[in-house]
Amino acid sequence: MTGRRSIERRIAAGLIAHAAKRLPDDRSVWATAMANEFEHLPDDQSALGWSIGCLFSSYRERIRVMNNQSPLSGWILGLEMLICFVPMTLFGLAVIPALATGSMPIADAMIFCLVAAIGPMGLIVAFRTLVLRRPTSSKLILAAICFFALLPILAFESQQTSAAMGDSWREFLLLAVLPAAGWAHLVYISRCSAQGLTAS
Amino acid sequence: MVRQRSFSRQTVAVLGVLLHQPRKWRYGYDLSRETGLKSGTLYPILMRLSDRSLLESKWEESPSSGRPPRHMYRLTNAGKAAAREIAAAHSESRHLKEPLGSRA
């Protein structure tokens, strides 16, 4: 390569060097492979795109290794899922004594259970994803459960006036926002697993 | 038997390209162009395939002075077998999806 490098190429060279450093040590061969391939790219635009892609893949690889290696991360994820889904599960289970004593009409109970369904569903999917290492890859199932994750938020907003919302922000957080956030994180984990190779 | 669902669509594309000329060594950039995948998608796939002993690699010294060696890739025997299984499964499912009237 002769002559001065263009600005694009120099930026790309900086990015690829950073990407190579960010890869875990056991991927050092791949770090060298990416960096060396960069030197053979025909034009500056390809080089910049190549280096940006390598940067993404090196961070992704680093995060993957961290998640696999850290014994704490599984526990923290588990705790997160419990915090997100157990309150809603308990909220749904409160229907049972209400039905038994006749203090809640069946139609109301069914709506109540529908809204609270995200609690036990989230716990089941979290167990499959984190403990059994079998993340859900079906887009249909993920979309359906996204719908259930949004139901509490919609139900809460339809029941509350704007004035009352300020007083019940704790319930909103615990019973609507947390399940939705927990579900979003599970979808992210499932998609990450699905986009790479999954273990047979 | 290799489960097709264990491979992503992008991985299947890489396997397909490598299977097309299984003895030929390929550079990363060539694979990127042939599959249409960016480096950010391609390299994790190559890493996983290599981890699973489906891909072998070697270094080739660059003929141009001043340029570093390049990493080259091709399928191992196990990789070829896996790729053929997936290719067979693909053509079978495509065949099943075709309307009856379009079959020769």
Short mmCIF file of C-alpha atoms in Angstrom, two decimals:
data_model
loop_
_atom_site.label_atom_id
_atom_site.label_comp_id
_atom_site.label_asym_id
_atom_site.label_seq_id
_atom_site.Cartn_x
_atom_site.Cartn_y
_atom_site.Cartn_z
CA MET A 1 0.00 0.00 0.00
CA THR A 2 1.58 3.22 -1.09
CA GLY A 3 0.85 6.81 -0.39
CA ARG A 4 -0.99 8.45 2.45
CA ARG A 5 -4.12 6.80 3.73
CA SER A 6 -7.38 8.66 3.33
CA ILE A 7 -9.21 9.86 6.42
CA GLU A 8 -11.78 7.13 5.93
CA ARG A 9 -9.10 4.49 5.87
CA ARG A 10 -7.38 5.89 8.94
CA ILE A 11 -10.64 5.94 10.88
CA ALA A 12 -11.31 2.39 9.73
CA ALA A 13 -7.80 1.34 10.78
CA GLY A 14 -8.41 2.79 14.24
CA LEU A 15 -11.72 0.96 14.53
CA ILE A 16 -10.30 -2.38 13.44
CA ALA A 17 -7.41 -2.06 15.88
CA HIS A 18 -9.90 -1.33 18.67
CA ALA A 19 -12.08 -4.26 17.58
CA ALA A 20 -9.09 -6.61 17.62
CA LYS A 21 -8.19 -5.54 21.16
CA ARG A 22 -11.77 -6.01 22.43
CA LEU A 23 -12.02 -9.63 21.35
CA PRO A 24 -11.42 -12.10 24.21
CA ASP A 25 -7.97 -13.64 24.47
CA ASP A 26 -9.13 -17.02 23.23
CA ARG A 27 -10.21 -15.31 20.02
CA SER A 28 -6.82 -13.78 19.31
CA VAL A 29 -6.49 -15.72 16.03
CA TRP A 30 -9.77 -14.22 14.85
CA ALA A 31 -8.67 -10.77 15.94
CA THR A 32 -5.59 -11.13 13.76
CA ALA A 33 -7.70 -12.57 10.93
CA MET A 34 -10.06 -9.57 10.94
CA ALA A 35 -7.25 -7.06 11.14
CA ASN A 36 -5.20 -8.72 8.42
CA GLU A 37 -8.19 -9.05 6.11
CA PHE A 38 -8.76 -5.34 6.53
CA GLU A 39 -5.37 -4.65 4.98
CA HIS A 40 -6.44 -6.43 1.80
CA LEU A 41 -9.73 -4.64 1.21
CA PRO A 42 -9.91 -2.94 -2.17
CA ASP A 43 -11.39 0.45 -1.29
CA ASP A 44 -11.84 2.80 1.62
CA GLN A 45 -15.61 2.46 1.80
CA SER A 46 -15.38 -1.32 2.07
CA ALA A 47 -12.67 -0.91 4.67
CA LEU A 48 -14.83 1.40 6.81
CA GLY A 49 -17.85 -0.91 6.61
CA TRP A 50 -15.64 -3.90 7.36
CA SER A 51 -14.11 -2.28 10.43
CA ILE A 52 -17.49 -1.18 11.82
CA GLY A 53 -18.83 -4.70 11.40
CA CYS A 54 -15.79 -6.18 13.09
CA LEU A 55 -16.22 -3.77 15.98
CA PHE A 56 -19.81 -4.93 16.51
CA SER A 57 -18.84 -8.58 16.33
CA SER A 58 -15.95 -8.16 18.76
CA TYR A 59 -18.16 -6.50 21.38
CA ARG A 60 -20.85 -9.08 20.84
CA GLU A 61 -18.29 -11.82 21.33
CA ARG A 62 -16.94 -10.18 24.44
CA ILE A 63 -20.42 -9.88 25.97
CA ARG A 64 -21.20 -13.49 25.05
CA VAL A 65 -18.06 -14.74 26.73
CA MET A 66 -18.77 -12.62 29.81
CA ASN A 67 -22.29 -14.00 30.07
CA ASN A 68 -21.09 -17.59 29.66
CA GLN A 69 -18.18 -17.32 32.03
CA SER A 70 -19.62 -15.33 34.87
CA PRO A 71 -21.38 -17.56 37.37
CA LEU A 72 -23.01 -14.47 38.82
CA SER A 73 -24.75 -13.33 35.66
CA GLY A 74 -27.16 -16.26 35.59
CA TRP A 75 -28.17 -15.59 39.18
CA ILE A 76 -28.62 -11.90 38.55
CA LEU A 77 -30.73 -12.61 35.48
CA GLY A 78 -32.80 -15.04 37.51
CA LEU A 79 -33.31 -12.48 40.23
CA GLU A 80 -34.30 -9.91 37.64
CA MET A 81 -36.91 -12.26 36.19
CA LEU A 82 -38.32 -13.02 39.63
CA ILE A 83 -38.64 -9.32 40.42
CA CYS A 84 -40.31 -8.67 37.07
CA PHE A 85 -42.82 -11.52 37.02
CA VAL A 86 -43.55 -12.74 40.54
CA PRO A 87 -45.59 -9.67 41.63
CA MET A 88 -47.87 -10.02 38.61
CA THR A 89 -48.15 -13.76 39.19
CA LEU A 90 -49.21 -13.18 42.79
CA PHE A 91 -51.60 -10.49 41.61
CA GLY A 92 -53.19 -13.03 39.27
CA LEU A 93 -53.35 -15.69 41.96
CA ALA A 94 -55.37 -13.26 44.09
CA VAL A 95 -58.31 -14.07 41.76
CA ILE A 96 -58.66 -17.53 43.27
CA PRO A 97 -59.84 -16.56 46.77
CA ALA A 98 -61.95 -13.77 45.23
CA LEU A 99 -63.72 -16.32 43.03
CA ALA A 100 -64.05 -18.78 45.89
CA THR A 101 -65.79 -16.23 48.10
CA GLY A 102 -67.90 -14.95 45.21
CA SER A 103 -66.66 -11.44 45.63
CA MET A 104 -65.58 -11.21 41.99
CA PRO A 105 -67.81 -11.91 38.96
CA ILE A 106 -66.45 -14.56 36.62
CA ALA A 107 -66.22 -12.18 33.67
CA ASP A 108 -64.12 -9.78 35.72
CA ALA A 109 -62.01 -12.66 36.93
CA MET A 110 -61.31 -13.76 33.38
CA ILE A 111 -60.22 -10.27 32.40
CA PHE A 112 -58.13 -10.06 35.53
CA CYS A 113 -56.42 -13.36 34.67
CA LEU A 114 -55.83 -12.31 31.08
CA VAL A 115 -54.07 -9.15 32.19
CA ALA A 116 -52.08 -11.01 34.82
CA ALA A 117 -51.12 -13.84 32.46
CA ILE A 118 -47.77 -12.25 31.68
CA GLY A 119 -46.62 -13.08 35.20
CA PRO A 120 -46.64 -16.89 35.00
CA MET A 121 -45.88 -16.83 31.27
CA GLY A 122 -42.80 -14.75 31.91
CA LEU A 123 -41.67 -17.10 34.69
CA ILE A 124 -42.06 -20.14 32.44
CA VAL A 125 -40.18 -18.56 29.52
CA ALA A 126 -37.48 -17.27 31.85
CA PHE A 127 -37.04 -20.77 33.28
CA ARG A 128 -36.74 -22.25 29.77
CA THR A 129 -34.34 -19.56 28.63
CA LEU A 130 -32.07 -19.23 31.64
CA VAL A 131 -32.17 -22.64 33.32
CA LEU A 132 -32.88 -25.08 30.49
CA ARG A 133 -30.93 -22.94 27.98
CA ARG A 134 -33.74 -23.35 25.46
CA PRO A 135 -34.66 -19.83 24.41
CA THR A 136 -37.90 -19.37 22.55
CA SER A 137 -37.20 -18.75 18.90
CA SER A 138 -40.73 -18.85 17.51
CA LYS A 139 -41.63 -15.35 16.36
CA LEU A 140 -45.32 -16.13 16.76
CA ILE A 141 -44.93 -17.08 20.40
CA LEU A 142 -42.70 -14.08 21.08
CA ALA A 143 -45.22 -11.74 19.44
CA ALA A 144 -48.13 -13.28 21.34
CA ILE A 145 -46.36 -12.88 24.65
CA CYS A 146 -45.42 -9.29 23.74
CA PHE A 147 -49.15 -8.68 23.47
CA PHE A 148 -49.66 -10.06 26.99
CA ALA A 149 -46.79 -7.93 28.23
CA LEU A 150 -48.51 -4.79 26.97
CA LEU A 151 -51.93 -5.68 28.38
CA PRO A 152 -51.19 -4.58 31.96
CA ILE A 153 -49.95 -1.21 30.74
CA LEU A 154 -53.06 -0.68 28.63
CA ALA A 155 -55.36 -1.92 31.38
CA PHE A 156 -53.72 0.30 33.94
CA GLU A 157 -53.94 3.39 31.77
CA SER A 158 -57.56 2.74 30.90
CA GLN A 159 -58.48 2.50 34.57
CA GLN A 160 -56.64 5.49 35.86
CA THR A 161 -57.26 9.18 35.40
CA SER A 162 -54.23 11.35 34.97
CA ALA A 163 -54.60 12.67 38.51
CA ALA A 164 -54.83 9.21 40.03
CA MET A 165 -51.85 7.99 38.00
CA GLY A 166 -49.52 10.08 40.12
CA ASP A 167 -50.74 8.34 43.28
CA SER A 168 -50.47 4.83 41.97
CA TRP A 169 -47.11 4.97 40.25
CA ARG A 170 -45.81 2.17 42.45
CA GLU A 171 -48.51 -0.23 41.30
CA PHE A 172 -47.95 0.86 37.73
CA LEU A 173 -44.24 0.19 38.02
CA LEU A 174 -44.61 -3.18 39.73
CA LEU A 175 -47.51 -4.60 37.79
CA ALA A 176 -47.14 -3.02 34.37
CA VAL A 177 -43.69 -1.66 33.66
CA LEU A 178 -41.59 -4.38 35.27
CA PRO A 179 -43.27 -7.31 33.48
CA ALA A 180 -42.95 -5.48 30.16
CA ALA A 181 -39.29 -4.69 30.81
CA GLY A 182 -38.59 -8.27 31.91
CA TRP A 183 -40.27 -9.57 28.81
CA ALA A 184 -38.30 -7.20 26.57
CA HIS A 185 -35.08 -8.51 28.10
CA LEU A 186 -36.14 -12.13 27.54
CA VAL A 187 -36.94 -11.37 23.90
CA TYR A 188 -33.50 -9.80 23.52
CA ILE A 189 -31.80 -12.88 25.01
CA SER A 190 -33.84 -15.18 22.77
CA ARG A 191 -33.04 -13.19 19.65
CA CYS A 192 -29.34 -13.10 20.48
CA SER A 193 -29.35 -16.86 20.85
CA ALA A 194 -31.33 -17.36 17.69
CA GLN A 195 -29.10 -15.13 15.55
CA GLY A 196 -25.94 -17.05 16.35
CA LEU A 197 -25.62 -20.82 16.27
CA THR A 198 -27.68 -22.49 18.93
CA ALA A 199 -26.43 -25.68 20.51
CA SER A 200 -27.99 -28.78 19.00
CA MET B 1 -28.58 -35.83 12.16
CA VAL B 2 -28.04 -32.07 12.09
CA ARG B 3 -31.16 -30.13 13.07
CA GLN B 4 -31.79 -27.40 10.54
CA ARG B 5 -33.25 -25.24 13.29
CA SER B 6 -29.89 -25.18 15.05
CA PHE B 7 -28.47 -23.01 12.23
CA SER B 8 -29.53 -19.47 11.57
CA ARG B 9 -30.50 -18.35 8.09
CA GLN B 10 -27.23 -16.47 7.77
CA THR B 11 -25.21 -19.52 8.81
CA VAL B 12 -27.01 -21.61 6.23
CA ALA B 13 -26.02 -19.02 3.62
CA VAL B 14 -22.36 -19.27 4.61
CA LEU B 15 -22.51 -23.07 4.56
CA GLY B 16 -24.12 -22.95 1.13
CA VAL B 17 -21.38 -20.78 -0.32
CA LEU B 18 -18.64 -22.92 1.20
CA LEU B 19 -20.31 -26.09 -0.04
CA HIS B 20 -20.51 -24.78 -3.59
CA GLN B 21 -16.79 -25.41 -4.05
CA PRO B 22 -15.89 -27.41 -0.97
CA ARG B 23 -12.19 -27.83 -1.72
CA LYS B 24 -11.58 -24.19 -2.39
CA TRP B 25 -10.10 -21.99 0.33
CA ARG B 26 -11.86 -18.68 0.73
CA TYR B 27 -11.00 -15.35 2.24
CA GLY B 28 -13.30 -13.61 4.67
CA TYR B 29 -13.95 -10.71 2.33
CA ASP B 30 -14.88 -13.06 -0.52
CA LEU B 31 -17.33 -14.87 1.75
CA SER B 32 -18.78 -11.55 2.79
CA ARG B 33 -19.37 -10.57 -0.83
CA GLU B 34 -20.77 -13.94 -1.90
CA THR B 35 -23.17 -14.25 1.00
CA GLY B 36 -24.05 -10.58 1.24
CA LEU B 37 -23.28 -10.66 4.95
CA LYS B 38 -21.38 -7.88 6.66
CA SER B 39 -18.24 -8.66 8.65
CA GLY B 40 -20.14 -8.13 11.91
CA THR B 41 -22.40 -11.04 11.03
CA LEU B 42 -19.91 -13.19 9.16
CA TYR B 43 -17.13 -13.49 11.70
CA PRO B 44 -19.28 -14.71 14.61
CA ILE B 45 -20.65 -17.35 12.23
CA LEU B 46 -17.15 -18.40 11.19
CA MET B 47 -16.10 -18.55 14.84
CA ARG B 48 -19.02 -20.78 15.77
CA LEU B 49 -18.46 -23.07 12.81
CA SER B 50 -14.82 -23.37 13.74
CA ASP B 51 -15.71 -24.05 17.39
CA ARG B 52 -17.91 -26.90 16.21
CA SER B 53 -15.12 -28.27 13.98
CA LEU B 54 -17.22 -27.65 10.88
CA LEU B 55 -14.74 -25.15 9.47
CA GLU B 56 -11.01 -25.31 9.03
CA SER B 57 -8.71 -22.37 8.43
CA LYS B 58 -5.17 -21.60 7.43
CA TRP B 59 -2.96 -18.61 6.86
CA GLU B 60 -1.76 -17.63 3.43
CA GLU B 61 1.25 -15.40 2.98
CA SER B 62 0.42 -12.34 0.95
CA PRO B 63 2.18 -12.09 -2.41
CA SER B 64 2.38 -8.30 -1.97
CA SER B 65 5.19 -7.17 0.25
CA GLY B 66 4.13 -5.15 3.23
CA ARG B 67 0.76 -6.83 3.59
CA PRO B 68 0.06 -9.31 6.36
CA PRO B 69 -1.00 -12.94 5.79
CA ARG B 70 -4.69 -13.64 5.16
CA HIS B 71 -6.89 -16.13 6.93
CA MET B 72 -8.63 -18.61 4.65
CA TYR B 73 -11.54 -20.94 5.31
CA ARG B 74 -13.16 -24.07 4.02
CA LEU B 75 -15.45 -26.76 5.39
CA THR B 76 -14.15 -29.82 7.18
CA ASN B 77 -15.59 -33.21 6.28
CA ALA B 78 -18.06 -32.83 9.12
CA GLY B 79 -18.91 -29.36 7.85
CA LYS B 80 -19.53 -30.67 4.35
CA ALA B 81 -21.80 -33.39 5.70
CA ALA B 82 -23.75 -30.86 7.77
CA ALA B 83 -24.02 -28.47 4.84
CA ARG B 84 -25.26 -31.24 2.53
CA GLU B 85 -27.90 -32.25 5.07
CA ILE B 86 -29.12 -28.71 5.34
CA ALA B 87 -29.10 -28.28 1.56
CA ALA B 88 -31.14 -31.47 1.21
CA ALA B 89 -33.60 -30.35 3.86
CA HIS B 90 -33.93 -26.98 2.16
CA SER B 91 -34.63 -28.42 -1.25
CA GLU B 92 -37.15 -30.82 0.28
CA SER B 93 -39.06 -28.08 2.04
CA ARG B 94 -38.98 -25.91 -1.09
CA HIS B 95 -40.33 -28.85 -3.07
CA LEU B 96 -43.15 -29.32 -0.58
CA LYS B 97 -44.07 -25.64 -0.77
CA GLU B 98 -44.29 -25.57 -4.55
CA PRO B 99 -47.78 -25.75 -6.04
CA LEU B 100 -48.41 -29.16 -7.56
CA GLY B 101 -48.87 -27.74 -11.01
CA SER B 102 -45.39 -26.26 -11.15
CA ARG B 103 -43.57 -29.56 -10.70
CA ALA B 104 -41.93 -30.91 -13.80
#
